[in-house]
Short mmCIF file of N, CA and C in Angstrom, two decimals:
data_model
loop_
_atom_site.label_atom_id
_atom_site.label_comp_id
_atom_site.label_asym_id
_atom_site.label_seq_id
_atom_site.Cartn_x
_atom_site.Cartn_y
_atom_site.Cartn_z
N UNK E 1333 0.84 -1.19 0.00
CA UNK E 1333 0.00 0.00 0.00
C UNK E 1333 0.88 1.25 0.00
N UNK E 1334 0.55 2.23 -0.80
CA UNK E 1334 1.30 3.48 -0.90
C UNK E 1334 0.93 4.41 0.24
N UNK E 1335 1.94 4.97 0.98
CA UNK E 1335 1.61 5.93 2.05
C UNK E 1335 0.86 7.14 1.49
N UNK E 1336 0.00 7.75 2.31
CA UNK E 1336 -0.86 8.85 1.87
C UNK E 1336 -0.06 10.08 1.44
N UNK E 1337 1.16 10.24 1.94
CA UNK E 1337 1.91 11.46 1.62
C UNK E 1337 2.63 11.39 0.28
N UNK E 1338 2.64 10.24 -0.38
CA UNK E 1338 3.28 10.14 -1.68
C UNK E 1338 2.30 10.53 -2.78
N UNK E 1339 2.80 11.17 -3.84
CA UNK E 1339 1.89 11.56 -4.92
C UNK E 1339 1.41 10.35 -5.70
N UNK E 1340 0.20 10.43 -6.16
CA UNK E 1340 -0.34 9.38 -7.02
C UNK E 1340 0.08 9.68 -8.44
N UNK E 1341 0.45 8.66 -9.17
CA UNK E 1341 0.89 8.86 -10.55
C UNK E 1341 -0.20 9.47 -11.42
N UNK E 1342 -1.47 9.13 -11.13
CA UNK E 1342 -2.57 9.64 -11.94
C UNK E 1342 -3.11 10.97 -11.42
N UNK E 1343 -2.61 11.46 -10.27
CA UNK E 1343 -3.05 12.74 -9.72
C UNK E 1343 -1.86 13.53 -9.18
N UNK E 1344 -0.90 13.92 -10.04
CA UNK E 1344 0.32 14.56 -9.55
C UNK E 1344 0.10 15.93 -8.89
N UNK E 1345 -0.96 16.64 -9.20
CA UNK E 1345 -1.19 17.97 -8.65
C UNK E 1345 -2.14 17.98 -7.47
N UNK E 1346 -2.45 16.82 -6.94
CA UNK E 1346 -3.39 16.71 -5.83
C UNK E 1346 -2.74 17.13 -4.52
N UNK E 1347 -3.43 17.93 -3.76
CA UNK E 1347 -2.99 18.32 -2.42
C UNK E 1347 -3.33 17.19 -1.47
N UNK E 1348 -2.36 16.77 -0.67
CA UNK E 1348 -2.59 15.68 0.27
C UNK E 1348 -2.20 16.12 1.66
N UNK E 1349 -3.03 15.78 2.64
CA UNK E 1349 -2.76 16.11 4.04
C UNK E 1349 -2.87 14.82 4.85
N UNK E 1350 -1.85 14.57 5.66
CA UNK E 1350 -1.81 13.37 6.48
C UNK E 1350 -1.50 13.76 7.91
N UNK E 1351 -2.43 13.55 8.85
CA UNK E 1351 -2.14 13.85 10.25
C UNK E 1351 -1.23 12.77 10.84
N UNK E 1352 -0.17 13.19 11.50
CA UNK E 1352 0.71 12.26 12.21
C UNK E 1352 0.17 12.11 13.62
N UNK E 1353 -0.05 10.91 14.10
CA UNK E 1353 -0.58 10.71 15.45
C UNK E 1353 0.29 11.42 16.49
N UNK E 1354 -0.31 12.33 17.24
CA UNK E 1354 0.41 13.07 18.26
C UNK E 1354 1.40 14.09 17.73
N UNK E 1355 1.35 14.35 16.43
CA UNK E 1355 2.32 15.25 15.82
C UNK E 1355 1.70 16.19 14.81
N UNK E 1356 2.49 16.62 13.84
CA UNK E 1356 2.04 17.63 12.88
C UNK E 1356 1.11 17.08 11.80
N UNK E 1357 0.64 17.98 10.98
CA UNK E 1357 -0.12 17.64 9.78
C UNK E 1357 0.87 17.75 8.63
N UNK E 1358 1.12 16.66 7.93
CA UNK E 1358 2.01 16.69 6.78
C UNK E 1358 1.21 17.05 5.55
N UNK E 1359 1.66 18.07 4.83
CA UNK E 1359 0.94 18.54 3.64
C UNK E 1359 1.87 18.44 2.45
N UNK E 1360 1.40 17.78 1.41
CA UNK E 1360 2.18 17.62 0.18
C UNK E 1360 1.42 18.27 -0.97
N UNK E 1361 2.14 19.04 -1.78
CA UNK E 1361 1.55 19.63 -2.98
C UNK E 1361 1.02 21.04 -2.81
N UNK E 1362 1.26 21.67 -1.66
CA UNK E 1362 0.77 23.04 -1.45
C UNK E 1362 1.78 24.06 -1.98
N UNK E 1363 1.27 25.14 -2.54
CA UNK E 1363 2.11 26.25 -2.98
C UNK E 1363 2.23 27.30 -1.88
N UNK E 1364 1.19 27.39 -1.05
CA UNK E 1364 1.19 28.32 0.06
C UNK E 1364 0.24 27.83 1.15
N UNK E 1365 0.44 28.37 2.34
CA UNK E 1365 -0.42 28.08 3.48
C UNK E 1365 -1.05 29.39 3.88
N UNK E 1366 -2.36 29.38 4.12
CA UNK E 1366 -3.09 30.60 4.50
C UNK E 1366 -3.64 30.40 5.91
N UNK E 1367 -3.31 31.34 6.82
CA UNK E 1367 -3.78 31.24 8.20
C UNK E 1367 -5.25 31.64 8.29
N UNK E 1368 -5.87 31.38 9.44
CA UNK E 1368 -7.27 31.80 9.62
C UNK E 1368 -7.44 33.32 9.53
N UNK E 1369 -6.35 34.08 9.78
CA UNK E 1369 -6.43 35.54 9.69
C UNK E 1369 -6.11 36.05 8.28
N UNK E 1370 -5.81 35.13 7.36
CA UNK E 1370 -5.54 35.53 5.98
C UNK E 1370 -4.07 35.71 5.65
N UNK E 1371 -3.18 35.51 6.62
CA UNK E 1371 -1.74 35.63 6.37
C UNK E 1371 -1.29 34.50 5.46
N UNK E 1372 -0.53 34.84 4.44
CA UNK E 1372 -0.08 33.84 3.46
C UNK E 1372 1.41 33.55 3.67
N UNK E 1373 1.74 32.26 3.65
CA UNK E 1373 3.13 31.82 3.77
C UNK E 1373 3.45 30.94 2.58
N UNK E 1374 4.52 31.26 1.87
CA UNK E 1374 4.94 30.45 0.72
C UNK E 1374 5.47 29.11 1.20
N UNK E 1375 5.22 28.07 0.42
CA UNK E 1375 5.73 26.74 0.68
C UNK E 1375 6.87 26.49 -0.29
N UNK E 1376 8.03 26.16 0.25
CA UNK E 1376 9.22 25.97 -0.59
C UNK E 1376 9.67 24.52 -0.68
N UNK E 1377 8.92 23.61 -0.06
CA UNK E 1377 9.29 22.20 -0.05
C UNK E 1377 8.15 21.36 -0.61
N UNK E 1378 8.48 20.16 -1.01
CA UNK E 1378 7.45 19.25 -1.54
C UNK E 1378 6.48 18.82 -0.44
N UNK E 1379 7.00 18.64 0.78
CA UNK E 1379 6.18 18.25 1.93
C UNK E 1379 6.51 19.19 3.07
N UNK E 1380 5.49 19.74 3.72
CA UNK E 1380 5.70 20.59 4.88
C UNK E 1380 4.92 20.02 6.06
N UNK E 1381 5.44 20.28 7.27
CA UNK E 1381 4.80 19.83 8.49
C UNK E 1381 4.19 21.04 9.19
N UNK E 1382 2.88 21.01 9.36
CA UNK E 1382 2.18 22.11 10.02
C UNK E 1382 1.89 21.74 11.46
N UNK E 1383 2.16 22.68 12.37
CA UNK E 1383 1.98 22.46 13.80
C UNK E 1383 0.50 22.28 14.13
N UNK E 1384 0.22 21.29 15.00
CA UNK E 1384 -1.14 21.09 15.49
C UNK E 1384 -1.21 21.22 17.01
N UNK E 1385 -0.05 21.40 17.69
CA UNK E 1385 -0.06 21.45 19.15
C UNK E 1385 -0.06 22.88 19.68
N UNK E 1386 0.09 23.87 18.81
CA UNK E 1386 0.14 25.28 19.17
C UNK E 1386 1.33 25.65 20.05
N UNK E 1387 2.39 24.84 20.04
CA UNK E 1387 3.57 25.14 20.85
C UNK E 1387 4.79 25.50 20.00
N UNK E 1388 4.68 25.41 18.69
CA UNK E 1388 5.81 25.67 17.82
C UNK E 1388 6.25 27.13 17.89
N UNK E 1389 7.57 27.34 17.89
CA UNK E 1389 8.11 28.70 17.88
C UNK E 1389 8.25 29.23 16.45
N UNK E 1390 7.98 28.38 15.47
CA UNK E 1390 8.07 28.79 14.07
C UNK E 1390 6.74 28.56 13.35
N UNK E 1391 5.65 28.70 14.10
CA UNK E 1391 4.31 28.47 13.54
C UNK E 1391 4.13 29.27 12.27
N UNK E 1392 3.47 28.72 11.28
CA UNK E 1392 2.63 27.53 11.30
C UNK E 1392 3.40 26.22 11.13
N UNK E 1393 4.71 26.30 10.96
CA UNK E 1393 5.51 25.10 10.73
C UNK E 1393 5.78 24.37 12.05
N UNK E 1394 5.92 23.08 11.98
CA UNK E 1394 6.22 22.25 13.15
C UNK E 1394 7.71 22.35 13.45
N UNK E 1395 8.05 22.51 14.73
CA UNK E 1395 9.45 22.51 15.15
C UNK E 1395 9.76 21.37 16.11
N UNK E 1396 8.83 20.43 16.25
CA UNK E 1396 9.04 19.28 17.13
C UNK E 1396 8.58 19.51 18.56
N UNK E 1397 8.01 20.67 18.86
CA UNK E 1397 7.56 20.97 20.22
C UNK E 1397 6.51 19.99 20.72
N UNK E 1398 5.78 19.34 19.82
CA UNK E 1398 4.75 18.39 20.25
C UNK E 1398 5.35 17.26 21.08
N UNK E 1399 6.63 16.95 20.87
CA UNK E 1399 7.28 15.90 21.65
C UNK E 1399 7.39 16.32 23.11
N UNK E 1400 7.75 17.58 23.35
CA UNK E 1400 7.87 18.10 24.71
C UNK E 1400 6.49 18.24 25.34
N UNK E 1401 5.52 18.74 24.57
CA UNK E 1401 4.16 18.92 25.07
C UNK E 1401 3.58 17.56 25.46
N UNK E 1402 3.79 16.56 24.62
CA UNK E 1402 3.26 15.22 24.89
C UNK E 1402 3.88 14.66 26.16
N UNK E 1403 5.21 14.83 26.33
CA UNK E 1403 5.89 14.34 27.53
C UNK E 1403 5.37 15.04 28.77
N UNK E 1404 5.18 16.36 28.69
CA UNK E 1404 4.70 17.13 29.83
C UNK E 1404 3.28 16.71 30.21
N UNK E 1405 2.43 16.50 29.22
CA UNK E 1405 1.05 16.09 29.49
C UNK E 1405 1.01 14.71 30.12
N UNK E 1406 1.83 13.79 29.64
CA UNK E 1406 1.80 12.43 30.16
C UNK E 1406 2.36 12.37 31.58
N UNK E 1407 3.36 13.18 31.91
CA UNK E 1407 3.90 13.15 33.27
C UNK E 1407 2.98 13.86 34.25
N UNK E 1408 2.25 14.89 33.81
CA UNK E 1408 1.33 15.58 34.70
C UNK E 1408 0.04 14.78 34.89
N UNK E 1409 -0.21 13.85 34.00
CA UNK E 1409 -1.42 13.04 34.10
C UNK E 1409 -1.18 11.76 34.90
N UNK E 1410 0.04 11.60 35.43
CA UNK E 1410 0.34 10.40 36.22
C UNK E 1410 -0.53 10.37 37.46
N UNK E 1411 -1.03 9.20 37.82
CA UNK E 1411 -1.91 9.11 38.99
C UNK E 1411 -1.15 9.45 40.28
N UNK E 1412 -1.85 10.04 41.21
CA UNK E 1412 -1.26 10.38 42.48
C UNK E 1412 -1.02 9.11 43.29
N UNK E 1413 -0.07 9.18 44.17
CA UNK E 1413 0.24 8.04 45.02
C UNK E 1413 -0.92 7.74 45.95
N UNK E 1414 -1.25 6.46 46.16
CA UNK E 1414 -2.37 6.11 47.02
C UNK E 1414 -2.02 6.20 48.51
N UNK E 1415 -0.80 6.62 48.85
CA UNK E 1415 -0.38 6.71 50.25
C UNK E 1415 -1.05 7.90 50.91
N UNK E 1416 -1.70 7.67 52.03
CA UNK E 1416 -2.37 8.73 52.78
C UNK E 1416 -1.35 9.50 53.60
N UNK E 1417 -1.63 10.80 53.90
CA UNK E 1417 -0.69 11.57 54.72
C UNK E 1417 -0.44 10.84 56.05
N UNK E 1418 0.80 10.81 56.47
CA UNK E 1418 1.15 10.15 57.72
C UNK E 1418 1.47 8.67 57.53
N UNK E 1419 1.15 8.11 56.35
CA UNK E 1419 1.43 6.70 56.07
C UNK E 1419 2.66 6.52 55.20
N UNK E 1420 3.40 7.59 54.94
CA UNK E 1420 4.57 7.52 54.08
C UNK E 1420 5.63 6.63 54.72
N UNK E 1421 6.32 5.82 53.95
CA UNK E 1421 7.37 4.97 54.52
C UNK E 1421 8.50 5.81 55.10
N UNK E 1422 9.12 5.29 56.12
CA UNK E 1422 10.20 6.02 56.81
C UNK E 1422 11.50 5.88 56.09
#
């Protein structure tokens, strides 16, 4: 099976977007990216990674910040210790 981010031989000009689980949106075939406010950014690569975690310092492009955000969320979501106050081991 061909990955979604590769161009199809019969549709070379098709825009393709593939969400990476826990990561960016990979976009292939775009000439530019337009923000919700109308700001236009030129695309200079065949495939670009767009940030979905809102933590990138180079938004709208992904800078890998989702890895840190994911780690922070998973460590803060760790269950609290079932030890009651005063029952802590010595």
